Coordinates of C-alpha atoms (C1' of nucleotides) in Angstrom, one line a residue:
Chain X
M290 CA -0.3 0.1 -0.1
T291 CA 2.0 3.0 -1.2
A292 CA 1.0 6.9 0.7
A293 CA -0.7 7.9 -2.8
A294 CA -3.3 4.8 -2.4
I295 CA -3.7 6.0 1.3
D296 CA -4.4 9.4 -0.3
T297 CA -6.8 9.0 -2.8
P298 CA -9.6 10.6 -2.2
K299 CA -13.1 8.7 -1.5
R300 CA -14.6 7.2 -4.4
P301 CA -18.3 6.9 -4.3
R302 CA -20.0 3.8 -3.4
G303 CA -20.7 1.0 -5.4
R304 CA -19.0 -0.3 -8.7
P305 CA -17.6 2.7 -10.5
R306 CA -19.7 3.7 -13.4
K307 CA -17.6 2.4 -16.8
T308 CA -17.9 5.1 -19.6
L309 CA -19.8 4.0 -22.6
D310 CA -16.6 2.8 -24.5
E311 CA -15.8 0.8 -21.8
R312 CA -19.4 -0.8 -21.4
D313 CA -19.4 -1.8 -25.0
E314 CA -16.1 -3.8 -24.9
G315 CA -17.0 -5.7 -22.3
N316 CA -20.5 -6.8 -23.7
R317 CA -18.5 -6.9 -27.0
R318 CA -16.0 -9.4 -25.9
L319 CA -18.5 -11.1 -23.8
E320 CA -20.8 -11.7 -27.2
L321 CA -17.9 -13.1 -28.5
V322 CA -17.3 -15.8 -25.8
K323 CA -20.9 -16.8 -25.5
A324 CA -20.8 -16.4 -29.4
A325 CA -17.7 -19.0 -29.5
A326 CA -19.0 -21.6 -26.8
R327 CA -22.3 -22.5 -28.9
L328 CA -19.6 -23.2 -31.8
F329 CA -17.2 -24.7 -30.4
R330 CA -19.9 -27.3 -28.7
R331 CA -21.8 -27.5 -32.0
K332 CA -18.9 -27.8 -34.1
G333 CA -15.6 -28.8 -32.2
F334 CA -12.8 -26.3 -32.1
D335 CA -10.8 -27.0 -35.0
A336 CA -14.1 -27.0 -37.1
T337 CA -15.0 -23.8 -36.1
S338 CA -13.6 -20.8 -38.5
T339 CA -13.0 -17.1 -36.2
R340 CA -14.9 -16.2 -39.4
D341 CA -17.7 -18.3 -38.2
I342 CA -17.9 -16.4 -34.5
A343 CA -17.1 -12.9 -36.1
A344 CA -20.4 -13.8 -38.3
A345 CA -22.5 -15.1 -35.6
V346 CA -21.7 -11.5 -33.2
G347 CA -22.1 -9.4 -36.6
M348 CA -18.1 -8.3 -36.9
H349 CA -16.0 -9.0 -40.1
S350 CA -13.1 -11.5 -39.8
G351 CA -10.4 -10.4 -38.9
S352 CA -12.6 -8.3 -36.0
P353 CA -12.2 -11.2 -32.8
F354 CA -8.4 -10.4 -33.0
Y355 CA -9.2 -6.8 -32.4
H356 CA -10.4 -8.4 -28.3
F357 CA -8.1 -11.7 -28.0
K358 CA -4.9 -12.2 -29.2
S359 CA -5.6 -15.8 -31.1
K360 CA -8.0 -18.4 -31.3
G361 CA -7.0 -20.4 -28.2
D362 CA -7.3 -17.5 -26.1
L363 CA -10.8 -17.1 -27.0
L364 CA -11.2 -21.0 -26.4
Y365 CA -9.8 -20.3 -22.9
A366 CA -12.0 -17.7 -21.9
V367 CA -14.9 -19.6 -23.0
M368 CA -13.1 -22.4 -20.5
E369 CA -12.0 -19.9 -17.7
Q370 CA -15.4 -18.3 -18.0
G371 CA -17.9 -21.5 -17.4
M372 CA -15.5 -22.8 -14.6
Q373 CA -16.6 -19.3 -12.9
W374 CA -20.2 -19.9 -13.4
A375 CA -20.0 -23.5 -12.0
L376 CA -18.1 -22.9 -9.2
D377 CA -20.6 -20.0 -8.3
R378 CA -23.2 -21.8 -8.4
Q379 CA -21.7 -24.7 -6.5
A380 CA -20.9 -22.1 -3.5
K381 CA -24.3 -21.1 -3.3
V382 CA -25.8 -24.6 -2.9
L383 CA -23.2 -25.9 -0.5
A384 CA -24.6 -23.0 2.5
D385 CA -26.2 -25.3 5.5
E386 CA -24.8 -28.1 7.6
E387 CA -26.5 -31.2 6.2
P388 CA -26.1 -35.2 6.1
A389 CA -23.6 -35.8 3.5
A390 CA -25.7 -37.6 0.9
E391 CA -27.7 -34.5 1.0
Q392 CA -24.5 -32.4 0.7
L393 CA -23.9 -35.4 -2.6
R394 CA -27.4 -34.9 -3.8
R395 CA -27.4 -31.0 -4.1
L396 CA -23.7 -30.8 -5.6
I397 CA -24.9 -33.8 -8.3
R398 CA -28.1 -31.5 -8.9
S399 CA -25.8 -28.2 -9.4
H400 CA -23.5 -30.2 -11.5
F401 CA -26.1 -31.1 -13.8
D402 CA -27.6 -27.8 -13.9
T403 CA -24.0 -26.8 -15.1
L404 CA -24.1 -29.2 -18.0
H405 CA -27.4 -28.9 -19.0
G406 CA -28.9 -25.7 -18.1
P407 CA -30.1 -22.8 -20.9
G408 CA -27.4 -21.8 -22.9
R409 CA -24.3 -23.7 -20.8
D410 CA -22.2 -24.5 -23.7
F411 CA -19.3 -23.4 -21.5
I412 CA -18.1 -26.5 -19.7
P413 CA -18.9 -29.3 -22.8
V414 CA -16.4 -27.7 -24.2
M415 CA -14.0 -27.7 -21.4
L416 CA -14.5 -31.4 -21.1
Y417 CA -13.6 -31.9 -25.3
E418 CA -11.7 -29.6 -26.3
S419 CA -8.8 -29.3 -23.5
R420 CA -6.6 -31.0 -26.1
S421 CA -6.2 -27.8 -28.0
L422 CA -5.0 -25.4 -24.9
T423 CA -1.5 -24.4 -24.7
T424 CA 0.2 -26.7 -21.0
R425 CA 0.6 -23.3 -19.4
Q426 CA -3.8 -22.6 -19.6
R427 CA -4.2 -26.3 -19.3
N428 CA -2.3 -25.9 -15.6
G429 CA -4.6 -22.8 -15.6
I430 CA -7.9 -24.8 -16.2
A431 CA -6.7 -27.9 -13.9
D432 CA -6.3 -25.4 -11.1
L433 CA -10.2 -24.3 -11.4
Q434 CA -11.4 -28.4 -11.5
R435 CA -9.9 -29.0 -8.6
Q436 CA -11.2 -26.3 -6.9
Y437 CA -14.4 -27.1 -7.5
E438 CA -13.4 -30.7 -7.1
A439 CA -12.1 -29.8 -3.5
A440 CA -16.2 -29.3 -2.5
W441 CA -16.7 -32.7 -3.3
V442 CA -14.1 -34.7 -1.9
P443 CA -15.4 -34.8 2.2
V444 CA -18.4 -35.6 1.5
L445 CA -17.2 -38.8 -0.4
K446 CA -15.2 -39.2 2.8
A447 CA -17.6 -38.7 4.8
L448 CA -19.7 -41.5 2.7
S449 CA -16.9 -43.9 2.6
R450 CA -16.8 -43.7 6.4
S451 CA -20.3 -44.0 7.1
G452 CA -20.2 -47.2 4.3
Q453 CA -23.1 -45.5 2.0
L454 CA -20.6 -45.3 -0.4
R455 CA -18.4 -48.9 -0.7
T456 CA -15.4 -47.8 -2.8
D457 CA -12.6 -45.5 -2.0
A458 CA -12.9 -41.6 -2.1
S459 CA -10.6 -41.3 -4.9
L460 CA -11.6 -43.5 -7.5
A461 CA -15.2 -42.9 -6.9
R462 CA -14.5 -39.1 -7.3
L463 CA -14.0 -40.4 -10.7
L464 CA -16.5 -43.1 -11.2
I465 CA -18.8 -40.9 -10.6
F466 CA -17.9 -37.4 -12.8
G467 CA -17.3 -39.6 -14.9
A468 CA -21.9 -41.0 -14.6
L469 CA -22.0 -37.3 -14.7
N470 CA -20.1 -35.8 -16.8
W471 CA -21.0 -38.4 -20.1
S472 CA -24.9 -37.1 -19.9
V473 CA -23.7 -34.4 -22.4
Q474 CA -23.1 -37.2 -24.6
W475 CA -26.9 -38.7 -24.0
F476 CA -28.6 -36.2 -22.2
D477 CA -31.6 -34.4 -24.8
A478 CA -33.7 -31.3 -22.4
K479 CA -36.9 -32.5 -25.0
K480 CA -36.8 -36.4 -24.3
S481 CA -34.6 -37.2 -21.1
A482 CA -36.1 -37.4 -18.0
S483 CA -35.8 -34.1 -16.2
L484 CA -32.4 -33.4 -14.1
D485 CA -33.9 -33.8 -10.7
K486 CA -34.9 -37.5 -12.1
I487 CA -31.6 -38.3 -13.4
T488 CA -29.9 -37.0 -10.1
D489 CA -32.4 -39.3 -8.2
A490 CA -31.4 -42.3 -10.0
A491 CA -27.8 -41.6 -9.9
M492 CA -27.9 -41.0 -6.2
A493 CA -29.9 -44.9 -5.5
L494 CA -26.9 -46.0 -8.1
F495 CA -23.8 -44.7 -5.7
I496 CA -25.4 -44.3 -2.5
R497 CA -26.7 -47.1 -0.3
E498 CA -29.6 -45.5 2.4
D499 CA -28.4 -44.8 5.7
L500 CA -26.8 -47.7 7.5
Q501 CA -26.3 -46.2 11.4
Chain U
M69 CA -25.6 -72.1 -53.6
T70 CA -25.0 -72.5 -57.3
A71 CA -24.8 -75.5 -59.2
A72 CA -21.2 -74.1 -60.0
A73 CA -20.5 -73.6 -56.4
I74 CA -21.3 -76.9 -55.7
D75 CA -18.7 -78.6 -58.1
T76 CA -16.1 -76.4 -57.3
P77 CA -12.9 -78.7 -56.5
K78 CA -11.9 -79.5 -53.1
R79 CA -9.5 -76.6 -51.7
P80 CA -6.4 -77.3 -49.4
R81 CA -7.8 -77.0 -45.9
G82 CA -7.2 -73.9 -44.3
R83 CA -7.5 -69.9 -45.3
P84 CA -6.4 -70.0 -49.2
R85 CA -3.1 -68.2 -49.3
K86 CA -3.4 -64.6 -51.2
T87 CA -1.4 -63.7 -53.4
L88 CA 0.7 -61.2 -52.9
D89 CA -0.7 -58.2 -54.3
E90 CA -4.1 -59.2 -52.5
R91 CA -1.8 -59.2 -48.9
D92 CA 0.1 -56.1 -49.6
E93 CA -3.1 -54.6 -50.3
G94 CA -4.7 -55.7 -47.0
N95 CA -1.6 -55.0 -45.3
R96 CA -1.0 -51.3 -45.9
R97 CA -4.7 -50.6 -46.2
L98 CA -4.5 -51.9 -42.1
E99 CA -1.7 -49.6 -41.7
L100 CA -3.6 -47.0 -42.1
V101 CA -6.2 -47.4 -40.3
K102 CA -4.3 -48.3 -37.4
A103 CA -1.5 -45.3 -38.0
A104 CA -4.8 -43.3 -38.7
A105 CA -6.4 -44.4 -34.9
R106 CA -3.2 -43.6 -33.0
L107 CA -2.9 -40.3 -34.7
F108 CA -7.0 -39.5 -34.4
R109 CA -6.9 -39.9 -30.9
R110 CA -3.4 -37.8 -29.7
K111 CA -4.2 -34.9 -31.3
G112 CA -8.1 -35.4 -32.9
F113 CA -9.6 -35.7 -35.9
D114 CA -9.5 -32.5 -37.3
A115 CA -6.4 -31.8 -36.2
T116 CA -4.6 -34.8 -38.4
S117 CA -3.7 -34.0 -41.8
T118 CA -4.1 -36.8 -44.1
R119 CA -0.6 -36.3 -44.7
D120 CA 0.8 -37.1 -41.0
I121 CA -0.9 -40.7 -42.0
A122 CA 0.7 -41.0 -45.2
A123 CA 3.9 -39.6 -43.5
A124 CA 3.2 -42.7 -40.7
V125 CA 3.1 -45.4 -42.8
G126 CA 5.7 -44.2 -44.8
M127 CA 3.2 -43.0 -48.0
H128 CA 3.1 -39.9 -49.8
S129 CA 0.5 -37.3 -49.1
G130 CA -1.6 -38.4 -51.8
S131 CA -1.7 -42.4 -51.3
P132 CA -4.0 -42.7 -48.8
F133 CA -6.6 -41.6 -51.2
Y134 CA -5.3 -44.7 -52.8
H135 CA -7.0 -47.2 -50.1
F136 CA -9.9 -44.4 -48.7
K137 CA -12.4 -42.4 -51.3
S138 CA -11.2 -39.8 -48.0
K139 CA -10.4 -38.4 -44.7
G140 CA -13.8 -39.2 -43.4
D141 CA -13.8 -43.3 -45.0
L142 CA -10.6 -43.4 -43.3
L143 CA -12.5 -41.7 -39.2
Y144 CA -15.5 -44.7 -40.4
A145 CA -12.9 -47.7 -40.7
V146 CA -11.0 -46.5 -37.2
M147 CA -14.1 -47.0 -36.1
E148 CA -15.9 -50.3 -37.1
Q149 CA -12.5 -51.7 -36.9
G150 CA -12.3 -50.4 -33.0
M151 CA -16.3 -52.1 -32.6
Q152 CA -15.5 -55.5 -34.2
W153 CA -13.1 -56.3 -31.8
A154 CA -14.5 -55.1 -29.0
L155 CA -17.4 -57.4 -30.4
D156 CA -15.3 -60.1 -30.6
R157 CA -13.8 -59.7 -27.2
Q158 CA -17.0 -59.4 -25.4
A159 CA -18.7 -62.0 -26.7
K160 CA -15.7 -64.4 -25.6
V161 CA -16.5 -63.4 -22.3
L162 CA -20.1 -64.3 -22.1
A163 CA -19.6 -68.0 -22.6
D164 CA -21.2 -69.5 -19.7
E165 CA -23.8 -69.4 -17.4
E166 CA -23.1 -67.0 -14.3
P167 CA -25.4 -65.2 -11.7
A168 CA -25.7 -61.7 -13.2
A169 CA -23.2 -59.6 -10.8
E170 CA -20.1 -61.9 -12.3
Q171 CA -21.6 -61.2 -15.6
L172 CA -21.5 -58.2 -15.1
R173 CA -18.2 -57.9 -13.9
R174 CA -16.8 -59.6 -16.9
L175 CA -18.8 -57.3 -19.0
I176 CA -17.2 -54.4 -17.2
R177 CA -13.6 -56.2 -17.2
S178 CA -13.8 -56.7 -20.8
H179 CA -15.1 -52.8 -21.8
F180 CA -12.1 -51.4 -19.6
D181 CA -9.7 -54.2 -22.0
T182 CA -11.1 -52.3 -25.0
L183 CA -10.7 -49.2 -23.4
H184 CA -6.9 -49.6 -22.3
G185 CA -5.6 -52.8 -23.6
P186 CA -2.6 -52.3 -25.5
G187 CA -2.9 -50.3 -28.9
R188 CA -6.7 -49.4 -28.4
D189 CA -6.7 -45.7 -29.7
F190 CA -10.2 -47.6 -31.5
I191 CA -12.6 -47.2 -29.2
P192 CA -11.8 -43.7 -27.8
V193 CA -11.4 -41.8 -31.2
M194 CA -15.1 -43.6 -31.7
L195 CA -15.9 -41.8 -28.2
Y196 CA -14.8 -38.6 -28.7
E197 CA -15.0 -37.6 -32.9
S198 CA -18.5 -39.4 -34.1
R199 CA -19.4 -35.6 -34.3
S200 CA -17.3 -36.0 -37.9
L201 CA -19.2 -37.8 -39.1
T202 CA -22.0 -38.3 -41.8
T203 CA -25.3 -38.8 -40.4
R204 CA -25.2 -42.5 -42.8
Q205 CA -21.7 -43.1 -41.1
R206 CA -23.3 -42.4 -37.7
N207 CA -26.1 -44.7 -38.0
G208 CA -23.8 -47.4 -39.2
I209 CA -21.8 -47.2 -36.0
A210 CA -25.0 -46.3 -33.7
D211 CA -26.2 -50.4 -35.1
L212 CA -23.3 -51.7 -33.7
Q213 CA -23.0 -49.8 -30.3
R214 CA -26.7 -51.1 -30.2
Q215 CA -25.2 -54.9 -30.7
Y216 CA -22.8 -53.9 -28.0
E217 CA -25.3 -52.7 -25.7
A218 CA -27.7 -55.7 -26.1
A219 CA -24.9 -57.9 -23.9
W220 CA -25.6 -55.6 -20.9
V221 CA -29.7 -55.0 -20.8
P222 CA -30.5 -58.6 -19.4
V223 CA -27.4 -58.9 -17.4
L224 CA -28.9 -55.0 -15.7
K225 CA -32.2 -56.1 -15.5
A226 CA -31.8 -59.2 -13.9
L227 CA -29.9 -56.7 -11.1
S228 CA -32.3 -54.8 -10.9
R229 CA -34.9 -57.4 -10.0
S230 CA -33.0 -58.7 -7.9
G231 CA -32.2 -55.2 -5.7
Q232 CA -28.8 -55.5 -6.4
L233 CA -29.1 -52.3 -8.7
R234 CA -31.4 -49.7 -7.4
T235 CA -31.7 -48.0 -10.5
D236 CA -33.9 -48.4 -13.7
A237 CA -32.0 -50.5 -15.8
S238 CA -32.2 -47.5 -18.8
L239 CA -31.0 -44.9 -17.2
A240 CA -28.0 -47.1 -15.0
R241 CA -26.6 -48.2 -18.5
L242 CA -26.3 -44.7 -19.5
L243 CA -25.0 -43.8 -16.0
I244 CA -22.7 -47.0 -15.8
F245 CA -21.4 -46.4 -19.6
G246 CA -20.1 -43.0 -18.4
A247 CA -18.4 -44.0 -15.1
L248 CA -16.0 -46.6 -17.9
N249 CA -16.3 -44.7 -20.7
W250 CA -15.1 -41.4 -18.9
S251 CA -12.0 -43.7 -17.6
V252 CA -10.3 -42.5 -21.0
Q253 CA -10.0 -38.8 -19.3
W254 CA -7.8 -40.3 -16.8
F255 CA -6.6 -43.5 -17.0
D256 CA -2.8 -44.2 -17.1
A257 CA -1.5 -47.5 -17.3
K258 CA 1.4 -46.5 -15.5
K259 CA 0.4 -44.1 -12.9
S260 CA -3.6 -45.6 -12.0
A261 CA -4.4 -48.8 -10.4
S262 CA -4.6 -51.8 -12.3
L263 CA -8.0 -52.6 -14.9
D264 CA -8.7 -55.2 -12.4
K265 CA -8.7 -53.1 -9.5
I266 CA -10.3 -50.0 -11.1
T267 CA -13.2 -53.2 -12.8
D268 CA -13.6 -54.1 -8.5
A269 CA -14.1 -50.6 -7.3
A270 CA -16.5 -50.2 -10.3
M271 CA -18.7 -53.2 -9.1
A272 CA -18.5 -52.3 -5.5
L273 CA -20.1 -48.7 -6.3
F274 CA -22.7 -49.6 -8.5
I275 CA -23.9 -53.0 -7.4
R276 CA -25.2 -54.1 -3.7
E277 CA -24.3 -57.4 -2.2
D278 CA -27.0 -60.3 -3.1
L279 CA -29.7 -59.6 -0.5
Q280 CA -30.7 -62.9 -0.8
Chain F
dC212 C1' -13.5 -2.5 -35.7
dC213 C1' -12.9 -3.0 -41.0
dT214 C1' -10.7 -3.5 -45.2
dA215 C1' -7.6 -5.7 -47.5
dC216 C1' -4.6 -9.0 -47.9
dC217 C1' -0.8 -12.3 -46.7
dG218 C1' 1.5 -17.2 -46.0
dA219 C1' 0.7 -22.1 -45.2
dT220 C1' -2.0 -25.6 -44.8
dC221 C1' -5.3 -29.1 -46.6
dG222 C1' -8.5 -32.8 -48.8
dG223 C1' -8.6 -33.9 -52.6
dT224 C1' -7.0 -35.6 -58.2
dA225 C1' -5.2 -36.3 -62.9
dG226 C1' -2.1 -38.7 -65.1
dG227 C1' 1.1 -42.1 -64.9
Chain V
dC48 C1' 1.1 -46.0 -55.1
dC49 C1' 3.7 -41.4 -56.9
dT50 C1' 4.0 -36.6 -58.4
dA51 C1' 2.8 -32.6 -59.0
dC52 C1' -0.4 -29.9 -58.9
dC53 C1' -5.4 -27.4 -57.6
dG54 C1' -9.0 -24.8 -55.3
dA55 C1' -10.3 -23.5 -50.8
dT56 C1' -9.9 -21.8 -46.5
dC57 C1' -7.8 -20.2 -42.6
dG58 C1' -5.6 -17.6 -38.6
dG59 C1' -3.4 -13.8 -38.3
dT60 C1' -2.3 -9.0 -39.3
dA61 C1' -0.7 -3.7 -41.1
dG62 C1' -2.8 0.0 -41.6
dG63 C1' -6.2 2.9 -41.0

DNA sequence: CCTACCGATCGGTAGG
DNA sequence: CCTACCGATCGGTAGG
């Protein structure tokens, strides 16, 4: 903290008002990320051209490179944004003290919401296009994923201790995430069972009733 | 059966000896499929050029198109070959009459073998690159997948009836396949537990002891 | 953010 | 299966 910082005159409370230009820049950038997420999910990263993305937001072919240094940076932005939202949703769900089984149910339901809620292309892109990241980028995403998984570990350990889960917590986590994540291959909001029902099915598959 | 076929003079026993040309063509074709499987898995379909594949088997850039009409046909050949081998392995494992739980264990173990046995890039490619198939090709692969899943359905239904599986068989199949297939993302023959151990973990996660 | 453009790469082909 | 090649597309950039 420098003296200059201390002496800074008080600003009005709340988030500082952005200039019109700044606000537009932020919006355009987010528009690009959203359009990229949708296209990367539908066609894959390699099969999506930066021209496709530009056209989707009404820009000309070179303009995305004003906002992002490279196509790969745009991919990274999609994944980072997706993980940030997923972490936010997950944090909201874990507020109270509850039995471990109920906590797991909430985590699973929130995870399905992250995967299949309306407009949620970001995490599927992350799950299927990580190969196209640089090593540095992959490490950045891996950090966010570790944060996300950290909420699951104590819950699974508790269930393992109580006998409601009959598998070593670490392998259980991998297998359970697999079962959930794989749903991006088959879940169809119009045809599949509801996310609540699928959450019930997953719980019934993995967890035994309380054995007291 | 035509008269000509009936009258065909006896040939020597065993597989008919191919001419040198035929043998070479078959071998070269399979070489291409194997090299394509490895590259498609490592770099993805779009990021692999037909030149990469040609170089991997010591051909020049245009030559793969002597064996395959298009890059897409080569992708289809990889997936079809992978499914054929997977069906063969699965059929061998289901010979005897056994309790449903033991049958499921064998199916799971065979599935892990199909996913992770040495040189088994074919099925991972199928799981992750289906988007690049034409509709007709996708239908062809879907047929083979239905054959493959057909062996699992009665086993899961039996376990559901006996109470060893507490989930509707059809949702259970999707979740279980997810848990198994997702292992292509994390399994590492050098670092992970053995396939036998992971099979045990999966069984313990999904299946309750016999309740008699 | 647009205009105009470049160098590289790609799938595929004709002709042998 | 090789040689030589084509048209198309792509990520990215300079200059405004």
